[in-house]
CSV table of C-alpha atoms in Angstrom, one decimal:
chain,number,residue,atom,x,y,z
A,229,MET,CA,21.8,-5.5,16.9
A,230,LEU,CA,22.6,-7.4,13.1
A,231,LYS,CA,23.3,-4.9,10.0
A,232,SER,CA,20.9,-5.8,6.9
A,233,PRO,CA,23.2,-6.5,4.0
A,234,GLU,CA,23.7,-3.9,1.9
A,235,LEU,CA,22.9,-3.8,-2.5
A,236,PRO,CA,25.1,-3.7,-5.0
A,237,ASP,CA,25.5,-0.5,-7.3
A,238,CYS,CA,22.9,-1.0,-10.4
A,239,PHE,CA,24.4,0.7,-13.5
A,240,TYR,CA,22.8,2.1,-15.8
A,241,GLN,CA,24.0,1.5,-19.3
A,242,ASN,CA,21.7,4.6,-20.9
A,243,GLN,CA,19.3,7.5,-19.6
A,244,PRO,CA,15.6,6.0,-18.3
A,245,SER,CA,13.5,6.7,-21.7
A,246,LEU,CA,9.5,8.0,-21.8
A,247,ILE,CA,7.0,5.7,-23.2
A,248,CYS,CA,4.0,7.7,-24.4
A,249,PRO,CA,0.8,5.8,-25.1
A,250,SER,CA,1.2,4.0,-28.9
A,251,SER,CA,-1.2,5.6,-30.2
A,252,PRO,CA,-3.0,9.2,-29.6
A,253,THR,CA,-5.1,10.0,-26.7
A,254,PRO,CA,-7.0,12.0,-25.6
A,255,LYS,CA,-6.3,15.4,-23.7
A,256,HIS,CA,-7.8,17.2,-21.3
A,257,SER,CA,-7.7,17.4,-18.0
A,258,LEU,CA,-8.6,14.8,-15.6
A,259,TYR,CA,-10.8,15.1,-12.3
A,260,LEU,CA,-9.7,14.4,-9.4
A,261,SER,CA,-11.7,13.2,-6.3
A,262,ASN,CA,-11.3,14.1,-2.9
A,263,LEU,CA,-10.5,10.8,-1.9
A,264,ASP,CA,-7.4,10.9,-4.3
A,265,ASP,CA,-6.5,14.2,-4.0
A,266,GLN,CA,-5.7,14.4,0.0
A,267,LYS,CA,-2.6,15.0,1.7
A,268,PHE,CA,-2.5,11.6,2.8
A,269,LEU,CA,-2.5,10.2,-0.3
A,270,ARG,CA,0.7,12.6,-2.3
A,271,PHE,CA,3.0,10.2,-2.5
A,272,SER,CA,3.9,7.2,-5.0
A,273,ILE,CA,2.9,3.8,-4.5
A,274,LYS,CA,5.8,1.0,-4.9
A,275,TYR,CA,6.1,-2.3,-6.0
A,276,LEU,CA,9.3,-4.6,-6.0
A,277,TYR,CA,8.8,-7.7,-8.1
A,278,LEU,CA,11.0,-10.5,-8.3
A,279,PHE,CA,11.6,-13.4,-11.3
A,280,LYS,CA,13.8,-16.3,-12.0
A,281,LYS,CA,13.6,-15.5,-15.5
A,282,SER,CA,13.6,-11.7,-17.3
A,283,THR,CA,11.3,-11.0,-19.8
A,284,SER,CA,12.9,-8.6,-23.0
A,285,LEU,CA,13.2,-5.1,-22.3
A,286,ASP,CA,11.7,-4.1,-26.0
A,287,ILE,CA,9.3,-6.5,-25.4
A,288,LEU,CA,8.2,-4.4,-21.8
A,289,LYS,CA,8.1,-0.9,-23.3
A,290,HIS,CA,6.3,-1.6,-26.6
A,291,SER,CA,3.4,-4.0,-24.1
A,292,LEU,CA,3.7,-0.9,-21.5
A,293,SER,CA,3.0,1.5,-25.2
A,294,LYS,CA,0.1,-0.3,-25.7
A,295,VAL,CA,-1.4,-0.5,-22.4
A,296,LEU,CA,-0.7,3.4,-21.8
A,297,VAL,CA,-3.2,3.4,-24.4
A,298,HIS,CA,-5.7,2.2,-22.3
A,299,TYR,CA,-4.7,3.8,-18.7
A,300,TYR,CA,-3.5,7.0,-20.4
A,301,PRO,CA,-3.5,9.9,-17.3
A,302,LEU,CA,-0.5,7.6,-16.0
A,303,ALA,CA,1.0,9.1,-19.3
A,304,GLY,CA,0.1,12.7,-18.5
A,305,ARG,CA,0.9,14.9,-15.5
A,306,LEU,CA,0.1,16.0,-11.9
A,307,ARG,CA,-0.9,19.7,-11.5
A,308,ALA,CA,-2.6,22.7,-9.4
A,309,SER,CA,-6.7,23.0,-10.1
A,310,THR,CA,-6.8,25.7,-11.9
A,311,GLU,CA,-11.0,25.3,-11.0
A,312,ALA,CA,-10.5,24.7,-6.5
A,313,ASP,CA,-7.8,25.5,-4.5
A,314,GLN,CA,-5.5,23.3,-2.8
A,315,LYS,CA,-7.3,20.8,-5.2
A,316,LEU,CA,-5.2,18.2,-8.3
A,317,GLU,CA,-6.2,17.6,-11.6
A,318,ILE,CA,-4.1,15.3,-14.1
A,319,ASP,CA,-3.8,17.0,-17.1
A,320,CYS,CA,-3.9,14.4,-19.4
A,321,ASN,CA,-0.9,15.3,-22.2
A,322,GLY,CA,0.6,12.3,-23.3
A,323,GLU,CA,3.9,13.0,-22.1
A,324,GLY,CA,4.8,9.4,-21.2
A,325,ALA,CA,6.1,7.5,-18.5
A,326,VAL,CA,9.5,7.1,-17.1
A,327,PHE,CA,11.7,4.2,-18.2
A,328,ALA,CA,14.7,3.1,-16.7
A,329,GLU,CA,17.0,0.4,-17.8
A,330,ALA,CA,19.8,-1.2,-15.2
A,331,PHE,CA,21.6,-4.2,-14.3
A,332,MET,CA,22.2,-5.6,-10.5
A,333,ASP,CA,25.4,-7.7,-9.8
A,334,ILE,CA,23.9,-10.6,-8.5
A,335,THR,CA,21.0,-13.5,-8.4
A,336,ALA,CA,17.6,-13.8,-8.1
A,337,GLU,CA,18.3,-16.6,-5.6
A,338,GLU,CA,21.9,-14.5,-3.4
A,339,PHE,CA,18.2,-11.2,-3.7
A,340,LEU,CA,16.3,-13.4,-1.9
A,341,GLU,CA,18.9,-14.5,0.8
A,342,LEU,CA,20.6,-11.2,1.4
A,343,SER,CA,17.9,-9.1,1.9
A,344,GLN,CA,14.8,-11.3,4.5
A,345,LYS,CA,13.6,-7.3,5.6
A,346,PRO,CA,14.1,-4.6,2.9
A,347,ASN,CA,16.5,-1.8,4.0
A,348,LYS,CA,18.0,1.2,2.2
A,349,SER,CA,19.9,-0.3,-0.7
A,350,TRP,CA,16.5,-1.8,-2.2
A,351,ARG,CA,16.4,2.1,-2.9
A,352,LYS,CA,19.1,1.8,-6.1
A,353,LEU,CA,16.6,-0.5,-7.4
A,354,MET,CA,14.3,2.3,-8.2
A,355,TYR,CA,15.9,5.3,-10.5
A,356,LYS,CA,15.2,8.4,-8.5
A,357,VAL,CA,13.4,11.7,-11.2
A,358,GLU,CA,14.9,14.7,-9.7
A,359,ALA,CA,12.3,17.3,-9.3
A,360,GLN,CA,11.2,19.9,-7.1
A,361,SER,CA,8.1,18.8,-5.7
A,362,PHE,CA,5.9,16.2,-6.2
A,363,LEU,CA,3.6,16.9,-8.9
A,364,ASP,CA,7.1,17.5,-10.9
A,365,ILE,CA,7.0,13.9,-10.2
A,366,PRO,CA,5.6,11.8,-13.5
A,367,PRO,CA,2.8,9.2,-12.1
A,368,LEU,CA,4.2,6.6,-13.3
A,369,VAL,CA,8.2,5.6,-13.0
A,370,VAL,CA,9.6,2.3,-14.1
A,371,GLN,CA,12.6,0.4,-13.0
A,372,VAL,CA,13.6,-2.7,-14.5
A,373,THR,CA,17.2,-4.4,-12.9
A,374,SER,CA,18.7,-8.0,-15.0
A,375,LEU,CA,20.1,-9.9,-12.9
A,376,ARG,CA,23.1,-12.3,-13.2
A,377,CYS,CA,21.9,-15.3,-14.3
A,378,GLY,CA,18.3,-14.3,-15.9
A,379,GLY,CA,16.7,-12.9,-13.2
A,380,MET,CA,14.8,-9.5,-12.8
A,381,ILE,CA,13.3,-6.9,-10.8
A,382,VAL,CA,11.2,-4.5,-11.8
A,383,CYS,CA,10.1,-1.7,-9.5
A,384,THR,CA,6.9,0.6,-9.6
A,385,ALA,CA,6.7,4.0,-8.8
A,386,ILE,CA,2.3,4.0,-9.0
A,387,ASN,CA,1.0,8.2,-8.0
A,388,HIS,CA,-1.2,7.5,-5.4
A,389,CYS,CA,-3.8,9.7,-5.9
A,390,VAL,CA,-4.4,8.4,-9.2
A,391,CYS,CA,-4.8,4.4,-8.1
A,392,ASP,CA,-5.3,3.5,-5.3
A,393,GLY,CA,-4.1,-0.5,-4.5
A,394,ILE,CA,-6.6,-2.1,-6.4
A,395,GLY,CA,-6.4,-0.3,-9.2
A,396,THR,CA,-2.7,-0.8,-8.9
A,397,SER,CA,-3.2,-4.3,-9.7
A,398,GLN,CA,-5.4,-3.7,-12.3
A,399,PHE,CA,-3.1,-1.8,-14.5
A,400,LEU,CA,-0.1,-4.0,-13.7
A,401,HIS,CA,-2.5,-7.2,-15.1
A,402,ALA,CA,-3.0,-4.8,-17.7
A,403,TRP,CA,0.5,-4.4,-18.5
A,404,ALA,CA,1.3,-8.1,-18.1
A,405,GLN,CA,-1.8,-9.4,-20.5
A,406,ILE,CA,-0.7,-7.2,-23.1
A,407,THR,CA,3.2,-8.3,-22.4
A,408,THR,CA,1.7,-12.4,-22.7
A,409,LYS,CA,-1.4,-12.0,-25.3
A,410,PRO,CA,-1.1,-8.4,-27.0
A,411,HIS,CA,-4.1,-9.6,-29.1
A,412,ILE,CA,-6.6,-10.3,-26.6
A,413,ASP,CA,-8.8,-7.5,-25.2
A,414,LEU,CA,-8.4,-6.8,-21.7
A,415,THR,CA,-9.8,-8.7,-19.3
A,416,ILE,CA,-10.9,-5.0,-17.6
A,417,MET,CA,-11.5,-2.0,-19.3
A,418,PRO,CA,-9.9,1.7,-17.2
A,419,LEU,CA,-12.7,3.4,-16.1
A,420,HIS,CA,-11.4,6.8,-16.0
A,421,THR,CA,-13.9,9.1,-14.9
A,422,ARG,CA,-14.0,10.7,-11.2
A,423,HIS,CA,-17.6,12.3,-10.1
A,424,VAL,CA,-19.2,9.2,-9.2
A,425,LEU,CA,-17.0,10.1,-5.8
A,426,LYS,CA,-17.4,13.7,-6.8
A,427,PRO,CA,-19.0,15.5,-2.7
A,428,ARG,CA,-22.4,16.5,-2.8
A,429,ASN,CA,-23.9,20.5,-2.9
A,430,PRO,CA,-23.9,21.9,-0.6
A,431,SER,CA,-22.6,19.8,1.6
A,432,GLU,CA,-24.5,16.9,3.9
A,433,ILE,CA,-21.7,16.1,6.9
A,434,SER,CA,-23.3,14.4,8.6
A,435,PHE,CA,-21.0,11.9,11.0
A,436,THR,CA,-18.7,13.4,13.6
A,437,HIS,CA,-15.3,11.1,10.9
A,438,PRO,CA,-13.2,10.2,13.7
A,439,GLU,CA,-10.3,9.9,11.0
A,440,TYR,CA,-10.3,13.2,10.7
A,441,VAL,CA,-8.8,16.2,12.3
A,442,ARG,CA,-8.9,20.2,11.8
A,443,ASN,CA,-5.8,21.7,11.3
A,444,ALA,CA,-6.9,24.5,13.4
A,445,THR,CA,-8.8,22.2,16.2
A,446,ARG,CA,-5.4,20.8,17.5
A,447,GLU,CA,-3.8,21.5,21.1
A,448,ASN,CA,-1.0,22.9,21.8
A,449,GLY,CA,1.0,19.7,24.0
A,450,HIS,CA,-0.5,17.7,21.4
A,451,LEU,CA,0.8,14.1,22.0
A,452,ASP,CA,2.0,13.3,18.1
A,453,ILE,CA,2.9,9.0,17.7
A,454,ASN,CA,3.2,9.2,14.4
A,455,HIS,CA,5.3,12.6,14.3
A,456,PHE,CA,7.8,10.0,17.2
A,457,LEU,CA,7.4,7.8,15.4
A,458,GLN,CA,9.8,9.0,12.7
A,459,SER,CA,12.4,11.0,14.8
A,460,GLN,CA,13.4,7.6,15.7
A,461,PRO,CA,15.7,5.4,14.0
A,462,LEU,CA,13.5,2.6,12.7
A,463,VAL,CA,13.9,-1.2,12.2
A,464,PRO,CA,12.1,-3.1,9.8
A,465,THR,CA,9.7,-5.6,11.3
A,466,SER,CA,8.2,-8.9,9.0
A,467,LEU,CA,6.4,-11.4,10.5
A,468,THR,CA,4.7,-14.1,8.3
A,469,PHE,CA,2.0,-15.2,9.9
A,470,THR,CA,0.0,-19.3,8.7
A,471,ASN,CA,-3.9,-20.3,8.3
A,472,SER,CA,-3.1,-22.2,11.4
A,473,HIS,CA,-2.0,-18.5,13.9
A,474,ILE,CA,-5.0,-16.7,12.4
A,475,ILE,CA,-7.4,-20.1,13.3
A,476,HIS,CA,-5.1,-19.0,16.7
A,477,LEU,CA,-6.1,-16.0,16.7
A,478,LYS,CA,-9.6,-15.9,15.9
A,479,ARG,CA,-10.5,-19.1,17.8
A,480,GLN,CA,-9.9,-16.5,21.0
A,481,CYS,CA,-12.6,-14.4,20.2
A,482,VAL,CA,-14.9,-17.5,20.3
A,483,PRO,CA,-17.8,-18.3,20.8
A,484,SER,CA,-18.6,-15.0,21.9
A,485,LEU,CA,-17.8,-13.4,18.9
A,486,LYS,CA,-17.4,-14.6,15.1
A,487,CYS,CA,-14.6,-12.8,12.5
A,488,THR,CA,-12.9,-12.5,10.1
A,489,ALA,CA,-8.6,-13.4,9.7
A,490,PHE,CA,-8.3,-9.3,8.4
A,491,GLU,CA,-10.5,-8.2,12.2
A,492,ALA,CA,-8.3,-10.8,13.7
A,493,LEU,CA,-4.6,-9.9,12.6
A,494,ALA,CA,-5.8,-6.4,13.0
A,495,SER,CA,-6.6,-6.1,16.4
A,496,HIS,CA,-3.4,-8.0,17.3
A,497,THR,CA,-1.6,-5.7,15.2
A,498,TRP,CA,-2.5,-2.9,16.5
A,499,ARG,CA,-2.4,-4.6,20.1
A,500,SER,CA,0.8,-6.0,20.6
A,501,TRP,CA,1.7,-2.2,18.4
A,502,VAL,CA,0.5,0.1,21.5
A,503,ARG,CA,2.0,-2.5,23.9
A,504,ALA,CA,5.1,-2.1,22.6
A,505,LEU,CA,4.7,2.4,22.7
A,506,ASP,CA,4.4,1.3,26.1
A,507,LEU,CA,1.4,4.3,25.2
A,508,SER,CA,-0.6,6.1,28.2
A,509,PRO,CA,-3.5,3.6,29.7
A,510,SER,CA,-5.6,6.6,29.0
A,511,LEU,CA,-4.5,7.7,26.0
A,512,ASN,CA,-7.0,7.0,23.2
A,513,VAL,CA,-5.5,4.9,20.4
A,514,LYS,CA,-7.1,4.3,16.8
A,515,LEU,CA,-6.1,1.9,14.5
A,516,LEU,CA,-6.8,3.0,10.8
A,517,PHE,CA,-7.6,0.5,7.8
A,518,SER,CA,-8.3,0.2,4.6
A,519,VAL,CA,-11.5,-0.4,3.1
A,520,ASN,CA,-12.7,-0.4,-0.2
A,521,VAL,CA,-16.3,1.1,-0.6
A,522,ARG,CA,-16.7,0.1,-4.5
A,523,ARG,CA,-19.8,-2.2,-3.4
A,524,ARG,CA,-20.6,-0.3,0.0
A,525,LEU,CA,-22.2,2.5,-2.1
A,526,ILE,CA,-25.4,3.6,-3.8
A,527,PRO,CA,-25.1,2.5,-6.7
A,528,GLU,CA,-22.0,0.4,-6.8
A,529,ILE,CA,-18.6,2.2,-8.2
A,530,PRO,CA,-18.5,0.0,-11.7
A,531,GLN,CA,-16.2,-2.0,-12.8
A,532,GLY,CA,-12.9,-1.0,-13.9
A,533,TYR,CA,-12.8,1.6,-11.7
A,534,TYR,CA,-8.8,2.7,-10.9
A,535,GLY,CA,-8.7,5.7,-8.8
A,536,ASN,CA,-9.2,5.6,-4.8
A,537,GLY,CA,-12.1,4.1,-4.2
A,538,PHE,CA,-11.0,2.8,-0.7
A,539,VAL,CA,-12.2,4.4,2.7
A,540,LEU,CA,-10.4,4.6,6.0
A,541,GLY,CA,-11.7,2.9,8.4
A,542,CYS,CA,-11.9,3.5,12.6
A,543,ALA,CA,-11.6,2.4,15.1
A,544,GLN,CA,-10.7,4.3,18.5
A,545,THR,CA,-10.4,2.9,22.2
A,546,CYS,CA,-8.2,4.2,26.1
A,547,ALA,CA,-4.2,1.8,25.5
A,548,GLN,CA,-5.4,0.8,28.9
A,549,ASP,CA,-8.7,-1.5,27.4
A,550,LEU,CA,-7.8,-1.6,24.7
A,551,VAL,CA,-4.4,-3.8,25.9
A,552,ALA,CA,-6.4,-5.7,28.8
A,553,ARG,CA,-9.1,-6.8,27.8
A,554,ASN,CA,-8.9,-10.0,25.6
A,555,MET,CA,-8.5,-10.0,21.4
A,556,SER,CA,-12.6,-9.6,21.7
A,557,HIS,CA,-12.3,-6.0,22.1
A,558,GLY,CA,-10.0,-4.6,19.6
A,559,VAL,CA,-11.8,-7.0,17.1
A,560,ARG,CA,-15.4,-5.3,18.3
A,561,SER,CA,-13.7,-1.9,17.8
A,562,VAL,CA,-12.8,-3.2,14.3
A,563,GLN,CA,-16.1,-4.7,13.4
A,564,GLN,CA,-17.7,-1.5,14.5
A,565,ALA,CA,-15.5,0.8,12.9
A,566,LYS,CA,-16.4,-1.5,9.6
A,567,SER,CA,-20.2,-1.7,10.2
A,568,SER,CA,-20.3,2.2,10.0
A,569,LEU,CA,-18.5,2.8,6.4
A,570,THR,CA,-22.4,2.8,4.5
A,571,ASP,CA,-23.0,4.7,1.6
A,572,ASP,CA,-24.2,7.6,4.0
A,573,TYR,CA,-21.2,7.6,5.9
A,574,VAL,CA,-19.0,7.6,2.4
A,575,ARG,CA,-20.9,10.6,0.9
A,576,SER,CA,-20.6,13.3,4.5
A,577,MET,CA,-16.4,11.9,4.5
A,578,ILE,CA,-16.6,13.2,0.8
A,579,ASP,CA,-18.1,16.2,1.6
A,580,LEU,CA,-16.1,16.7,4.7
A,581,LEU,CA,-12.8,16.8,2.6
A,582,GLU,CA,-13.6,19.8,0.1
A,583,ASP,CA,-12.3,21.2,3.6
A,584,LYS,CA,-8.8,22.0,2.9
A,585,SER,CA,-7.4,22.1,7.1
A,586,VAL,CA,-8.8,18.9,7.0
A,587,LYS,CA,-6.3,16.3,7.0
A,588,THR,CA,-6.7,12.8,8.5
A,589,ASP,CA,-5.4,11.9,11.8
A,590,LEU,CA,-2.4,10.2,12.3
A,591,SER,CA,-1.3,11.4,15.8
A,592,THR,CA,-1.9,8.2,17.8
A,593,SER,CA,-2.7,6.4,15.2
A,594,LEU,CA,-1.5,3.0,14.0
A,595,VAL,CA,-2.2,2.4,9.7
A,596,ILE,CA,-2.7,-0.9,7.9
A,597,SER,CA,-3.0,-1.1,4.1
A,598,GLN,CA,-4.2,-4.8,2.9
A,599,TRP,CA,-2.2,-5.4,-0.2
A,600,SER,CA,-2.8,-9.1,0.4
A,601,LYS,CA,-5.6,-10.5,-1.7
A,602,LEU,CA,-5.6,-8.4,-4.6
A,603,GLY,CA,-3.5,-9.9,-6.7
A,604,LEU,CA,-0.8,-8.3,-7.2
A,605,GLU,CA,1.8,-11.6,-6.7
A,606,ASP,CA,-0.2,-12.9,-9.9
A,607,VAL,CA,1.2,-10.6,-11.9
A,608,ASP,CA,3.5,-12.8,-14.8
A,609,PHE,CA,4.8,-11.3,-17.7
A,610,GLY,CA,5.0,-14.8,-19.2
A,611,ASP,CA,8.0,-16.2,-17.9
A,612,GLY,CA,6.4,-17.4,-14.5
A,613,LYS,CA,4.7,-15.6,-11.1
A,614,PRO,CA,7.1,-13.2,-9.1
A,615,LEU,CA,9.3,-15.2,-6.4
A,616,HIS,CA,8.8,-12.4,-4.0
A,617,MET,CA,6.6,-8.7,-4.3
A,618,GLY,CA,5.9,-6.5,-1.7
A,619,PRO,CA,7.1,-2.9,-0.9
A,620,LEU,CA,10.4,-1.1,-2.4
A,621,THR,CA,10.5,-0.1,1.6
A,622,SER,CA,9.1,-0.4,4.8
A,623,ASP,CA,8.1,2.7,6.9
A,624,ILE,CA,5.6,3.2,10.1
A,625,TYR,CA,3.0,2.4,8.5
A,626,CYS,CA,1.6,-1.7,8.8
A,627,LEU,CA,1.1,-3.2,5.4
A,628,PHE,CA,-0.8,-6.6,4.9
A,629,LEU,CA,1.3,-8.3,2.1
A,630,PRO,CA,0.6,-11.4,0.1
A,631,VAL,CA,3.4,-14.7,0.6
A,632,ILE,CA,4.2,-16.7,-1.6
A,633,GLY,CA,2.6,-19.6,-2.7
A,634,ASP,CA,0.9,-19.6,0.2
A,635,LEU,CA,-2.9,-17.6,-0.1
A,636,GLU,CA,-3.8,-17.8,3.4
A,637,ALA,CA,-0.8,-16.5,4.8
A,638,VAL,CA,0.3,-12.9,5.2
A,639,ARG,CA,3.2,-11.1,5.8
A,640,VAL,CA,2.8,-8.1,8.7
A,641,GLN,CA,5.7,-5.0,7.8
A,642,VAL,CA,6.1,-2.6,9.5
A,643,SER,CA,8.7,-0.5,10.7
A,644,MET,CA,9.4,0.0,14.4
A,645,PRO,CA,12.0,2.4,17.0
A,646,GLU,CA,15.1,0.8,17.1
A,647,SER,CA,14.3,0.7,21.3
A,648,VAL,CA,11.5,-1.7,21.5
A,649,HIS,CA,11.2,-3.5,17.8
A,650,GLU,CA,12.4,-6.6,19.3
A,651,LYS,CA,9.4,-5.5,21.9
A,652,PHE,CA,6.8,-5.7,19.4
A,653,GLU,CA,7.7,-8.7,17.4
A,654,TYR,CA,7.2,-10.6,21.3
A,655,TYR,CA,4.0,-9.6,21.2
A,656,MET,CA,2.8,-10.3,18.1
A,657,LYS,CA,4.0,-14.2,19.3
A,658,GLU,CA,3.5,-14.1,22.9
A,659,CYS,CA,-0.8,-15.0,22.0
A,660,LEU,CA,-0.1,-17.9,19.7
A,661,GLY,CA,1.6,-20.4,22.4
A,662,ALA,CA,2.3,-23.3,20.3
A,663,GLU,CA,1.3,-22.7,17.7
A,664,ALA,CA,5.1,-20.2,17.2
A,665,SER,CA,6.8,-23.0,16.9
A,666,GLY,CA,8.6,-23.1,13.7
A,667,TRP,CA,7.9,-19.9,13.2
A,668,ASP,CA,9.7,-17.8,10.0
A,669,ASP,CA,10.7,-14.9,11.2
A,670,ASN,CA,12.1,-14.2,7.6
A,671,ILE,CA,10.0,-12.1,6.2
A,672,GLY,CA,7.7,-15.3,4.6
A,673,TYR,CA,10.6,-16.2,2.1
A,674,HIS,CA,10.9,-20.2,1.3
A,675,ALA,CA,13.1,-21.4,-0.2
A,676,GLN,CA,11.1,-24.6,-1.3
A,677,GLU,CA,8.5,-22.6,-2.5
A,678,ASN,CA,10.0,-20.7,-4.9
A,679,GLY,CA,12.3,-23.6,-6.3
A,680,PHE,CA,15.8,-22.7,-4.9
A,681,CYS,CA,16.0,-26.4,-3.0
C-alpha cells in the first residue's frame, strides 16, 4: 500500500493568543442538557477549510472577538457541575478562544494534490493545546495557516458538548458574516439556554432505547467490534457518490419501497461495512446515525439553538439478513429507526441519560454522522468559498461529507482496518455496475471545479 504524502511542518512565529469577546458578556454557569454532556460527545469537532485566497489575520481576529460577544459560551471553559454528579456545565467567564497563526511551505494546489485523503500529518494544521484533561481544553481553538502563493487553511476545533453540526455551522457562518459585513445584524441570533431539553421529574423511560447500553449489563466476553477496530492499523477510505450513483442505489428499492438519498446511501454503507468485516451471520449489528430533532419535538426547538439538538437513530438487524437480502431490508431498518424518533421517544431518551452508567452502544455498531446538507461548505470570509471542506482526521466513525461544486454528491469517509479496506471499497462500488464507470477514488476533488485547470 502506498504511504500517504506527508505535509511539511508548520512554522509559528508567535505564541497562540487568547481572543476574548470584544465587549463585556454575561458571567454565569450555563447548564448543558443530557444530549450535550454524553461521554460519547466529549471531544472537539475538527474542521479543515482550504481557501485559495487568504484573509487578513487581524481582520479574522477582530471579527472573532466580535462574534464571541454573541457566542460567549465558546469563550468560556467547561467544568464539572457543582449540582450533579458526572455532569458538565460551561463557566461563561470570557477567558477567550485560542487563536494560532502559522505558515506552511505549500500552495493550495499542492495541498489538494498531495493530500487526497487525511493522514496523521494533517494534525500539524491544528495547534495542540497542552492539557491534562478534556475539560482543560478551551471550547474553541482556531489555527489559521498561511500558504505559499497566498492561500490559507483555517482549522477549528469546537467542543461537541457545546455545539452539534448545525450549531457549529451556525457559528462559523456568523463569524464569516461579521468578517464580511460587520455592520449588519446576524442572520440568526444564537439561543443559549439548554433547558428546552431538560429531563422530566419524575423520569418517564417508556422505550427500550437500543442506542444505549448500561455498563452493568455488558456480559463478559461480549464481542466489541469498536474495540477491535481501534486496535488495528487503520486506513482512511474516501469515495464520492454522485447523484447518478445515488439514483442507481435508490432504484434497487423501487417499486416496493421509496427512500431518500440518505437512507439508500446509509444502508449501502452499513451493508458494505458488515460484509468487509466478515461478521458472524447471527450477530446483531447496528447502524447509529445522527438525526436532527429540533422540529420533531413538541414544541419545536426555536431557531438559533446551537446546542446538541440531534439524537442517534438506531437501525438493527442480524448480519445475515443485512448481507443476504436485497438493499430494501437495510433501508427499511433505517426508515423504522427514523420514524421511531417522536417527541415521546426523544424525551424518554433524555430521561434515560440521567443515569450516568448508560452509554452509547458502539460494540457492534457503525456510526454515521451527516456533515452534508449543513451548509458547512458555504462559509466565506470574503475572498470566496472554500476549495475544500472536511474533517482534520479520519476515524472509524463514518462521515457523509459535502462535495465542493456538486450539491447532490456525497463523499463517504471512514477509516477501515488495513487488512479489509480494499474489500470495503470493492463492496461500496460493486452494486453500482455501469454507474461505477468514471469513479472518483480520490475523495472527490475536481481540479476543474477548483479552478486549477
